[in-house]
Amino acid sequence: MAYDEGLAERIRAHLGPDPEVTEKKMFGGLAFLHRGNMAVGVSGDDLMVRVGPDAAEAALARPGTRVFDMTGRPMRGWILVDGSALAEDADLGAWVDQGHAFAASLPPK
């Protein structure tokens, strides 16, 4: 599956030049990792966000979200945000910041 390169570019622009953030092709899309821990990614037109298990329920209550389930087994602490819910840079930025903050809270890999 191809991923939305425009969305990936918007994420890059939001994260800015951070030497602790790397990119890696994963899940048929593109992942953004902080010190080796995945924070957010692009899958098709959707944004994958690692919010952590404690924040998943609140994240899923927000518009345009659903459980991240690629294999029939939902990934705990991960959500997908529909691309249509990311039209505003502020909305995308809030999700990217949340995923980045969670990944930054983990020990480096």
mmCIF file of C-alpha atoms in Angstrom:
data_model
loop_
_atom_site.group_PDB
_atom_site.id
_atom_site.type_symbol
_atom_site.label_atom_id
_atom_site.label_comp_id
_atom_site.label_asym_id
_atom_site.label_seq_id
_atom_site.Cartn_x
_atom_site.Cartn_y
_atom_site.Cartn_z
ATOM 1 C CA MET A 1 0.000 0.000 0.000
ATOM 2 C CA ALA A 2 1.322 3.427 -0.869
ATOM 3 C CA TYR A 3 1.297 6.173 1.715
ATOM 4 C CA ASP A 4 0.338 9.836 1.470
ATOM 5 C CA GLU A 5 3.657 11.597 0.828
ATOM 6 C CA GLY A 6 1.993 14.979 1.413
ATOM 7 C CA LEU A 7 1.000 13.897 4.911
ATOM 8 C CA ALA A 8 4.522 12.598 5.524
ATOM 9 C CA GLU A 9 5.950 15.950 4.447
ATOM 10 C CA ARG A 10 3.616 17.803 6.809
ATOM 11 C CA ILE A 11 4.831 15.583 9.659
ATOM 12 C CA ARG A 12 8.465 16.269 8.725
ATOM 13 C CA ALA A 13 7.776 19.995 8.707
ATOM 14 C CA HIS A 14 6.082 19.822 12.104
ATOM 15 C CA LEU A 15 8.860 17.791 13.725
ATOM 16 C CA GLY A 16 11.563 20.014 12.268
ATOM 17 C CA PRO A 17 15.235 19.096 12.274
ATOM 18 C CA ASP A 18 15.425 16.802 15.300
ATOM 19 C CA PRO A 19 18.491 14.515 15.246
ATOM 20 C CA GLU A 20 16.690 12.053 17.523
ATOM 21 C CA VAL A 21 13.894 11.511 14.975
ATOM 22 C CA THR A 22 14.419 9.042 12.140
ATOM 23 C CA GLU A 23 12.208 7.679 9.398
ATOM 24 C CA LYS A 24 11.728 4.050 8.459
ATOM 25 C CA LYS A 25 9.490 2.286 5.981
ATOM 26 C CA MET A 26 7.214 0.000 7.993
ATOM 27 C CA PHE A 27 3.746 -1.531 7.775
ATOM 28 C CA GLY A 28 3.604 -0.629 4.079
ATOM 29 C CA GLY A 29 3.928 3.009 5.061
ATOM 30 C CA LEU A 30 6.385 5.370 6.692
ATOM 31 C CA ALA A 31 7.168 5.542 10.413
ATOM 32 C CA PHE A 32 8.727 8.370 12.409
ATOM 33 C CA LEU A 33 10.771 7.135 15.364
ATOM 34 C CA HIS A 34 12.203 8.972 18.354
ATOM 35 C CA ARG A 35 15.419 7.291 19.544
ATOM 36 C CA GLY A 36 14.243 4.060 17.896
ATOM 37 C CA ASN A 37 10.696 4.104 19.302
ATOM 38 C CA MET A 38 7.894 4.628 16.831
ATOM 39 C CA ALA A 39 5.901 7.791 17.522
ATOM 40 C CA VAL A 40 3.704 8.287 14.454
ATOM 41 C CA GLY A 41 3.446 6.944 10.948
ATOM 42 C CA VAL A 42 1.598 7.248 7.685
ATOM 43 C CA SER A 43 -0.385 4.306 6.342
ATOM 44 C CA GLY A 44 -2.295 5.110 3.181
ATOM 45 C CA ASP A 45 -4.063 8.390 3.953
ATOM 46 C CA ASP A 46 -4.195 7.703 7.690
ATOM 47 C CA LEU A 47 -1.981 8.725 10.571
ATOM 48 C CA MET A 48 -0.826 6.021 12.998
ATOM 49 C CA VAL A 49 -0.272 7.466 16.463
ATOM 50 C CA ARG A 50 1.332 5.765 19.436
ATOM 51 C CA VAL A 51 -0.583 7.306 22.315
ATOM 52 C CA GLY A 52 0.181 4.639 24.914
ATOM 53 C CA PRO A 53 -2.262 2.337 26.690
ATOM 54 C CA ASP A 54 -3.341 4.915 29.271
ATOM 55 C CA ALA A 55 -4.346 7.513 26.659
ATOM 56 C CA ALA A 56 -5.943 5.212 24.087
ATOM 57 C CA GLU A 57 -9.527 5.467 25.334
ATOM 58 C CA ALA A 58 -9.490 9.281 25.360
ATOM 59 C CA ALA A 59 -7.832 9.361 21.930
ATOM 60 C CA LEU A 60 -10.478 7.059 20.486
ATOM 61 C CA ALA A 61 -13.196 9.437 21.707
ATOM 62 C CA ARG A 62 -11.860 12.137 19.361
ATOM 63 C CA PRO A 63 -13.330 12.548 15.848
ATOM 64 C CA GLY A 64 -11.925 10.499 12.990
ATOM 65 C CA THR A 65 -10.145 7.911 15.127
ATOM 66 C CA ARG A 66 -10.289 4.142 15.255
ATOM 67 C CA VAL A 67 -8.339 1.245 16.728
ATOM 68 C CA PHE A 68 -5.108 0.399 14.901
ATOM 69 C CA ASP A 69 -5.682 -3.172 13.748
ATOM 70 C CA MET A 70 -3.663 -4.458 10.805
ATOM 71 C CA THR A 71 -3.688 -8.185 11.523
ATOM 72 C CA GLY A 72 -6.997 -8.830 13.268
ATOM 73 C CA ARG A 73 -5.341 -8.135 16.617
ATOM 74 C CA PRO A 74 -5.648 -4.515 17.782
ATOM 75 C CA MET A 75 -2.372 -2.920 18.805
ATOM 76 C CA ARG A 76 -2.702 -1.705 22.376
ATOM 77 C CA GLY A 77 -1.880 1.981 22.805
ATOM 78 C CA TRP A 78 -2.053 2.730 19.080
ATOM 79 C CA ILE A 79 -4.761 4.472 17.079
ATOM 80 C CA LEU A 80 -5.400 5.467 13.481
ATOM 81 C CA VAL A 81 -6.589 8.943 12.601
ATOM 82 C CA ASP A 82 -8.450 9.278 9.326
ATOM 83 C CA GLY A 83 -6.717 11.582 6.857
ATOM 84 C CA SER A 84 -9.904 13.639 6.542
ATOM 85 C CA ALA A 85 -9.556 14.611 10.221
ATOM 86 C CA LEU A 86 -6.086 16.064 9.560
ATOM 87 C CA ALA A 87 -6.893 18.888 7.143
ATOM 88 C CA GLU A 88 -5.866 21.550 9.670
ATOM 89 C CA ASP A 89 -2.180 21.763 10.589
ATOM 90 C CA ALA A 90 -3.117 22.319 14.243
ATOM 91 C CA ASP A 91 -5.011 18.997 14.338
ATOM 92 C CA LEU A 92 -2.131 17.111 12.737
ATOM 93 C CA GLY A 93 0.363 18.851 15.012
ATOM 94 C CA ALA A 94 -1.548 17.877 18.149
ATOM 95 C CA TRP A 95 -1.512 14.209 17.148
ATOM 96 C CA VAL A 96 2.162 14.282 16.133
ATOM 97 C CA ASP A 97 3.059 15.985 19.420
ATOM 98 C CA GLN A 98 1.155 13.372 21.407
ATOM 99 C CA GLY A 99 2.844 10.458 19.618
ATOM 100 C CA HIS A 100 6.260 12.119 19.837
ATOM 101 C CA ALA A 101 5.842 12.788 23.564
ATOM 102 C CA PHE A 102 4.922 9.173 24.250
ATOM 103 C CA ALA A 103 7.846 7.811 22.228
ATOM 104 C CA ALA A 104 10.204 10.272 23.958
ATOM 105 C CA SER A 105 9.050 8.914 27.335
ATOM 106 C CA LEU A 106 10.416 5.456 26.474
ATOM 107 C CA PRO A 107 14.020 4.319 26.853
ATOM 108 C CA PRO A 108 16.049 4.484 23.619
ATOM 109 C CA LYS A 109 16.288 1.327 21.528
#
